[in-house]
CSV table of C-alpha atoms in Angstrom, one decimal:
chain,number,residue,atom,x,y,z
X,30,MET,CA,-38.2,41.0,23.3
X,31,ARG,CA,-41.0,38.4,22.8
X,32,TYR,CA,-41.8,35.8,25.3
X,33,THR,CA,-43.8,32.5,25.1
X,34,LEU,CA,-46.2,31.4,27.9
X,35,GLN,CA,-46.1,27.7,28.1
X,36,TYR,CA,-47.1,25.3,30.9
X,37,ARG,CA,-48.4,21.7,30.9
X,38,GLY,CA,-48.8,21.6,27.2
X,39,GLU,CA,-50.9,24.8,27.0
X,40,ALA,CA,-49.1,27.5,25.1
X,41,LEU,CA,-49.4,30.9,23.5
X,42,ARG,CA,-47.0,31.5,20.8
X,43,PRO,CA,-44.9,34.6,20.8
X,44,ALA,CA,-47.0,37.8,20.3
X,45,PRO,CA,-46.5,41.5,20.6
X,46,PHE,CA,-48.7,41.6,23.7
X,47,TYR,CA,-50.9,39.5,26.0
X,48,VAL,CA,-54.1,40.7,27.6
X,49,TRP,CA,-55.0,39.3,31.0
X,50,GLY,CA,-58.7,39.6,31.8
X,51,ILE,CA,-59.6,40.3,35.5
X,52,VAL,CA,-62.4,38.0,36.9
X,53,ASN,CA,-63.0,39.0,40.5
X,54,THR,CA,-65.4,36.8,42.4
X,55,THR,CA,-65.2,39.1,45.5
X,56,PRO,CA,-67.8,41.3,47.0
X,57,ASP,CA,-65.4,44.1,47.8
X,58,SER,CA,-62.8,44.6,45.0
X,59,PHE,CA,-62.2,48.3,44.3
X,60,TYR,CA,-63.7,48.5,40.8
X,61,ASP,CA,-66.1,45.6,40.3
X,62,GLY,CA,-66.7,44.1,43.7
X,63,GLY,CA,-69.9,42.2,43.9
X,64,CYS,CA,-70.6,42.3,40.1
X,65,TYR,CA,-69.3,38.7,39.6
X,66,GLU,CA,-69.8,37.3,43.1
X,67,LYS,CA,-72.1,34.6,41.8
X,68,THR,CA,-70.6,31.8,39.9
X,69,ASP,CA,-72.7,32.0,36.8
X,70,ARG,CA,-72.0,35.7,36.4
X,71,ALA,CA,-68.3,35.2,36.9
X,72,VAL,CA,-68.2,32.4,34.3
X,73,ALA,CA,-70.2,34.5,31.8
X,74,HIS,CA,-67.8,37.4,32.4
X,75,ALA,CA,-64.8,35.2,31.9
X,76,ARG,CA,-66.1,33.9,28.6
X,77,LEU,CA,-66.8,37.4,27.4
X,78,LEU,CA,-63.3,38.5,28.3
X,79,TRP,CA,-61.8,35.6,26.4
X,80,GLU,CA,-64.0,36.1,23.3
X,81,GLN,CA,-62.9,39.7,23.4
X,82,GLY,CA,-59.2,38.7,23.1
X,83,ALA,CA,-58.0,38.0,26.7
X,84,ALA,CA,-55.4,35.3,26.3
X,85,VAL,CA,-55.2,34.8,30.2
X,86,LEU,CA,-58.0,34.9,32.6
X,87,ASP,CA,-56.9,36.1,36.1
X,88,ILE,CA,-59.4,34.8,38.7
X,89,GLY,CA,-59.3,36.2,42.3
X,90,GLY,CA,-61.3,35.3,45.4
X,91,ALA,CA,-59.9,37.8,47.9
X,92,SER,CA,-59.7,41.6,47.4
X,93,SER,CA,-56.4,43.3,47.6
X,94,ARG,CA,-57.6,46.9,47.4
X,95,PRO,CA,-56.2,49.3,50.0
X,96,GLY,CA,-57.9,48.6,53.3
X,97,ALA,CA,-59.4,45.4,52.2
X,98,GLU,CA,-60.5,42.9,54.9
X,99,ASP,CA,-58.9,39.5,54.9
X,100,VAL,CA,-60.9,36.3,54.3
X,101,SER,CA,-60.2,32.7,55.1
X,102,SER,CA,-58.4,30.5,52.7
X,103,LEU,CA,-61.4,28.2,52.5
X,104,GLU,CA,-63.8,31.0,51.6
X,105,GLU,CA,-61.3,32.3,49.0
X,106,TRP,CA,-61.1,28.8,47.5
X,107,GLN,CA,-64.9,28.2,47.5
X,108,ARG,CA,-65.3,31.4,45.5
X,109,ILE,CA,-62.9,30.6,42.7
X,110,ALA,CA,-63.1,26.7,42.4
X,111,PRO,CA,-66.3,26.6,40.4
X,112,VAL,CA,-65.1,29.3,38.1
X,113,ILE,CA,-61.8,27.6,37.4
X,114,ALA,CA,-63.7,24.3,36.7
X,115,ALA,CA,-66.0,26.1,34.2
X,116,VAL,CA,-63.2,28.0,32.4
X,117,ARG,CA,-61.3,24.8,31.9
X,118,GLN,CA,-64.2,23.6,29.8
X,119,PHE,CA,-64.1,26.6,27.5
X,120,SER,CA,-63.7,25.8,23.8
X,121,GLN,CA,-62.5,27.9,20.9
X,122,PRO,CA,-64.0,31.5,21.1
X,123,SER,CA,-66.9,32.0,18.8
X,124,ARG,CA,-66.5,35.6,18.1
X,125,GLY,CA,-64.5,38.8,18.9
X,126,ALA,CA,-61.0,37.5,18.9
X,127,ASP,CA,-61.1,36.1,15.3
X,128,SER,CA,-61.3,39.5,13.8
X,129,LEU,CA,-57.9,40.4,15.4
X,130,ARG,CA,-56.0,37.5,13.9
X,131,THR,CA,-54.2,39.3,11.2
X,132,ASP,CA,-50.5,39.7,10.1
X,133,ILE,CA,-50.6,43.1,11.9
X,134,VAL,CA,-51.7,41.6,15.3
X,135,PRO,CA,-50.3,38.1,15.3
X,136,LEU,CA,-52.1,37.0,18.4
X,137,SER,CA,-52.6,33.2,18.9
X,138,TYR,CA,-55.0,31.3,21.1
X,139,GLY,CA,-55.1,27.8,22.4
X,140,SER,CA,-58.1,25.6,22.9
X,141,ARG,CA,-58.9,27.6,26.0
X,142,PRO,CA,-57.5,30.6,27.8
X,143,LEU,CA,-54.6,30.2,30.3
X,144,ILE,CA,-55.8,30.5,33.8
X,145,SER,CA,-54.2,32.6,36.5
X,146,VAL,CA,-55.2,32.6,40.1
X,147,ASP,CA,-54.6,35.7,42.1
X,148,THR,CA,-53.6,34.4,45.5
X,149,TRP,CA,-50.9,34.7,48.1
X,150,ARG,CA,-52.0,31.6,50.0
X,151,ALA,CA,-50.1,28.3,49.8
X,152,ASP,CA,-53.1,26.1,50.2
X,153,VAL,CA,-55.2,28.0,47.7
X,154,ALA,CA,-52.3,27.9,45.2
X,155,ARG,CA,-51.8,24.2,45.6
X,156,ARG,CA,-55.6,23.5,45.1
X,157,ALA,CA,-55.5,25.7,42.0
X,158,LEU,CA,-52.5,24.0,40.5
X,159,GLU,CA,-53.9,20.6,41.1
X,160,SER,CA,-57.1,21.8,39.4
X,161,GLY,CA,-55.1,22.6,36.2
X,162,VAL,CA,-54.3,26.3,36.7
X,163,GLU,CA,-51.2,27.5,34.8
X,164,ILE,CA,-50.3,30.7,36.6
X,165,ILE,CA,-50.0,31.9,40.2
X,166,ASN,CA,-50.3,35.7,40.5
X,167,ASP,CA,-48.8,36.5,43.9
X,168,ILE,CA,-49.1,40.0,45.3
X,169,SER,CA,-46.9,39.1,48.3
X,170,ALA,CA,-43.9,37.7,46.5
X,171,PHE,CA,-44.2,34.7,48.8
X,172,GLY,CA,-43.5,37.0,51.7
X,173,TRP,CA,-46.8,36.6,53.7
X,174,GLU,CA,-47.0,32.9,53.6
X,175,PRO,CA,-43.6,31.4,53.1
X,176,GLN,CA,-45.0,27.9,52.3
X,177,LEU,CA,-46.1,29.3,49.0
X,178,LEU,CA,-42.5,29.2,47.8
X,179,ASP,CA,-42.5,25.4,48.4
X,180,VAL,CA,-45.7,25.0,46.4
X,181,VAL,CA,-44.3,27.1,43.5
X,182,ALA,CA,-41.1,25.1,43.6
X,183,GLU,CA,-42.9,21.8,43.6
X,184,TYR,CA,-45.5,22.5,40.7
X,185,LYS,CA,-43.3,25.0,38.8
X,186,PRO,CA,-46.2,27.1,37.3
X,187,MET,CA,-45.8,30.4,35.6
X,188,TYR,CA,-45.4,32.9,38.5
X,189,VAL,CA,-46.1,36.6,38.7
X,190,LEU,CA,-43.7,38.1,41.1
X,191,MET,CA,-45.1,41.4,42.3
X,192,HIS,CA,-43.7,44.2,44.4
X,193,CYS,CA,-45.9,45.3,47.3
X,194,LYS,CA,-44.7,47.4,50.3
X,195,GLY,CA,-46.9,46.4,53.2
X,196,ARG,CA,-50.2,44.6,53.3
X,197,PRO,CA,-53.5,45.8,51.8
X,198,GLN,CA,-54.8,47.0,55.1
X,199,THR,CA,-51.9,49.4,55.6
X,200,MET,CA,-49.8,49.6,52.4
X,201,GLN,CA,-51.0,53.1,51.4
X,202,ASN,CA,-50.2,54.6,54.8
X,203,THR,CA,-47.4,57.0,53.7
X,204,PRO,CA,-45.2,54.6,51.8
X,205,GLN,CA,-41.6,55.9,51.5
X,206,TYR,CA,-38.6,55.0,49.3
X,207,ALA,CA,-35.1,56.5,49.1
X,208,ASP,CA,-35.1,55.5,45.4
X,209,VAL,CA,-38.2,53.6,44.2
X,210,ILE,CA,-36.6,52.3,41.0
X,211,ALA,CA,-33.4,51.0,42.8
X,212,GLU,CA,-35.4,49.4,45.6
X,213,VAL,CA,-37.9,47.6,43.4
X,214,TYR,CA,-35.1,46.4,41.1
X,215,ALA,CA,-33.2,45.0,44.1
X,216,PHE,CA,-36.4,43.4,45.4
X,217,PHE,CA,-37.0,41.6,42.0
X,218,GLU,CA,-33.4,40.5,41.8
X,219,GLU,CA,-33.4,39.1,45.3
X,220,LYS,CA,-36.8,37.3,45.0
X,221,MET,CA,-35.9,35.9,41.5
X,222,ASN,CA,-32.6,34.4,42.9
X,223,ILE,CA,-34.6,32.7,45.6
X,224,LEU,CA,-37.1,31.3,43.3
X,225,VAL,CA,-34.5,29.9,40.9
X,226,GLN,CA,-32.4,28.5,43.7
X,227,LYS,CA,-35.5,26.8,45.0
X,228,GLY,CA,-36.1,25.2,41.6
X,229,LEU,CA,-38.5,27.4,39.6
X,230,PRO,CA,-37.1,28.0,36.1
X,231,CYS,CA,-36.3,31.6,35.5
X,232,GLU,CA,-38.3,31.6,32.3
X,233,ASN,CA,-41.5,30.9,34.4
X,234,ILE,CA,-41.2,34.3,36.1
X,235,ILE,CA,-43.2,37.4,35.1
X,236,LEU,CA,-42.5,40.7,37.0
X,237,ASP,CA,-45.1,43.2,38.2
X,238,PHE,CA,-44.3,46.7,39.6
X,239,GLY,CA,-47.3,46.6,41.8
X,240,ILE,CA,-48.8,49.9,40.7
X,241,GLY,CA,-50.8,51.3,43.7
X,242,PHE,CA,-49.4,48.7,46.1
X,243,GLY,CA,-47.6,50.6,48.7
X,244,LYS,CA,-46.8,53.5,46.4
X,245,THR,CA,-47.7,57.1,46.0
X,246,LEU,CA,-48.6,58.7,42.6
X,247,GLU,CA,-45.0,59.9,42.3
X,248,HIS,CA,-43.7,56.3,42.9
X,249,ASN,CA,-46.1,54.9,40.3
X,250,LEU,CA,-45.2,57.5,37.7
X,251,ALA,CA,-41.4,57.0,38.3
X,252,LEU,CA,-41.8,53.3,37.7
X,253,LEU,CA,-43.8,53.8,34.5
X,254,LYS,CA,-41.3,56.3,33.2
X,255,ASN,CA,-38.4,54.0,33.9
X,256,ILE,CA,-39.5,50.6,32.3
X,257,ASP,CA,-36.2,50.4,30.5
X,258,ALA,CA,-34.4,50.2,33.9
X,259,PHE,CA,-35.8,46.7,34.5
X,260,LYS,CA,-34.8,45.2,31.2
X,261,PRO,CA,-31.5,43.8,32.4
X,262,LEU,CA,-33.6,41.4,34.6
X,263,GLY,CA,-34.5,39.7,31.4
X,264,ARG,CA,-38.1,38.9,32.3
X,265,PRO,CA,-41.4,40.3,30.9
X,266,LEU,CA,-43.4,42.8,32.8
X,267,LEU,CA,-47.1,42.6,33.7
X,268,LEU,CA,-48.8,45.9,34.2
X,269,GLY,CA,-51.9,46.3,36.3
X,270,LEU,CA,-53.0,49.8,36.2
X,271,SER,CA,-56.6,49.3,35.0
X,272,GLN,CA,-58.9,51.8,36.6
X,273,LYS,CA,-56.4,52.6,39.3
X,274,SER,CA,-56.8,55.4,41.8
X,275,MET,CA,-53.6,57.0,40.3
X,276,PHE,CA,-55.8,58.4,37.6
X,277,GLY,CA,-58.0,59.9,40.2
X,278,HIS,CA,-55.1,61.6,42.0
X,279,LEU,CA,-53.6,62.7,38.7
X,280,LEU,CA,-56.7,63.8,36.8
X,281,GLY,CA,-59.5,64.1,39.4
X,282,GLN,CA,-61.4,61.2,37.9
X,283,ASP,CA,-63.8,59.2,40.0
X,284,LYS,CA,-64.2,55.4,39.7
X,285,GLY,CA,-65.9,54.7,36.4
X,286,GLU,CA,-64.3,57.7,34.6
X,287,ARG,CA,-60.9,56.2,34.2
X,288,SER,CA,-61.4,54.0,31.1
X,289,VAL,CA,-59.8,56.4,28.6
X,290,SER,CA,-56.9,57.2,30.9
X,291,THR,CA,-56.3,53.4,31.3
X,292,GLN,CA,-56.2,53.0,27.5
X,293,VAL,CA,-53.8,55.8,27.0
X,294,CYS,CA,-51.4,54.7,29.6
X,295,THR,CA,-51.7,51.1,28.3
X,296,ALA,CA,-50.7,52.2,24.8
X,297,LEU,CA,-47.7,54.2,26.2
X,298,ALA,CA,-46.6,51.3,28.4
X,299,MET,CA,-46.6,49.0,25.4
X,300,HIS,CA,-44.2,51.4,23.6
X,301,GLY,CA,-42.1,51.3,26.7
X,302,GLY,CA,-41.8,47.5,26.5
X,303,ILE,CA,-44.6,46.1,28.6
X,304,VAL,CA,-45.7,42.7,27.2
X,305,HIS,CA,-48.6,41.8,29.6
X,306,HIS,CA,-51.5,43.9,30.5
X,307,ARG,CA,-54.0,43.0,33.3
X,308,VAL,CA,-57.2,44.7,32.7
X,309,HIS,CA,-61.0,44.9,33.3
X,310,ASP,CA,-61.9,45.8,29.8
X,311,ALA,CA,-60.4,43.3,27.4
X,312,LYS,CA,-62.1,44.5,24.2
X,313,HIS,CA,-60.9,48.1,24.2
X,314,THR,CA,-57.5,47.1,25.5
X,315,VAL,CA,-57.0,44.6,22.7
X,316,GLU,CA,-58.0,47.3,20.2
X,317,THR,CA,-55.7,49.9,21.9
X,318,LEU,CA,-52.7,47.5,21.9
X,319,ALA,CA,-53.5,46.4,18.3
X,320,LEU,CA,-53.4,50.0,17.1
X,321,ALA,CA,-50.3,50.8,19.2
X,322,TYR,CA,-48.5,47.8,17.7
X,323,ALA,CA,-49.5,48.7,14.2
X,324,LEU,CA,-48.1,52.2,14.6
X,325,LYS,CA,-45.0,51.0,16.3
X,326,LYS,CA,-44.3,48.3,13.7
């Protein structure tokens, strides 16, 4: 199935895959915390990701790594606001992405990337949407701050509905499921019904397993092996496994050694039906997906 992302006149035409580039403005994110804490560095990184083929830039101002400390909504907003403003001024990419516009990889780009904000807070989401952001990426499924549901219903953005068992501070403390596939499926179904009844169009919803969010290695692998089980929900899936600790648990790889594992798993996931891929490395992910698509086609 192919899906079109469209909101407020900004659109990406149907494509075999979309790459989401991660822009963390935090000092403590698990992989790149502190690298892009300063606005100029974050903006430069965002531009590079876009020029390398990221169709969406996912900007975050609060870490959600296991054990992460919480920050105030004001601090979160102050971190991301200048980056959002700068990205909204981006013009057509000057290099990188052009070389991928072939009949084999029919990616299409607007005048600027779509902007996603990674937040679970209602006031941060509202400010972001009023600033022109198109997507809210919510790890809490509006469960930690119920007012977020009202904001999403009012502004009707594209919305990433993610499954997370517990909060970052405790989510990896022995998570348990009787049947992880059935429980995550039921979770998505319940939350989607609430969103639609509240007024968010179903076509605005993107689903995310929440790899590593309240899940053991076995739970993560079970979800990745059973992508087809979620197709009856009729919504595209966003996969966020870039540099995740699951590769460390499975292969003994330290942080910084997981790039090849990320690419291999990304290619396999695309063959399984994953449309959206949230990653730190846009260049190699676009190349990986382009090759996987060419072989699959």
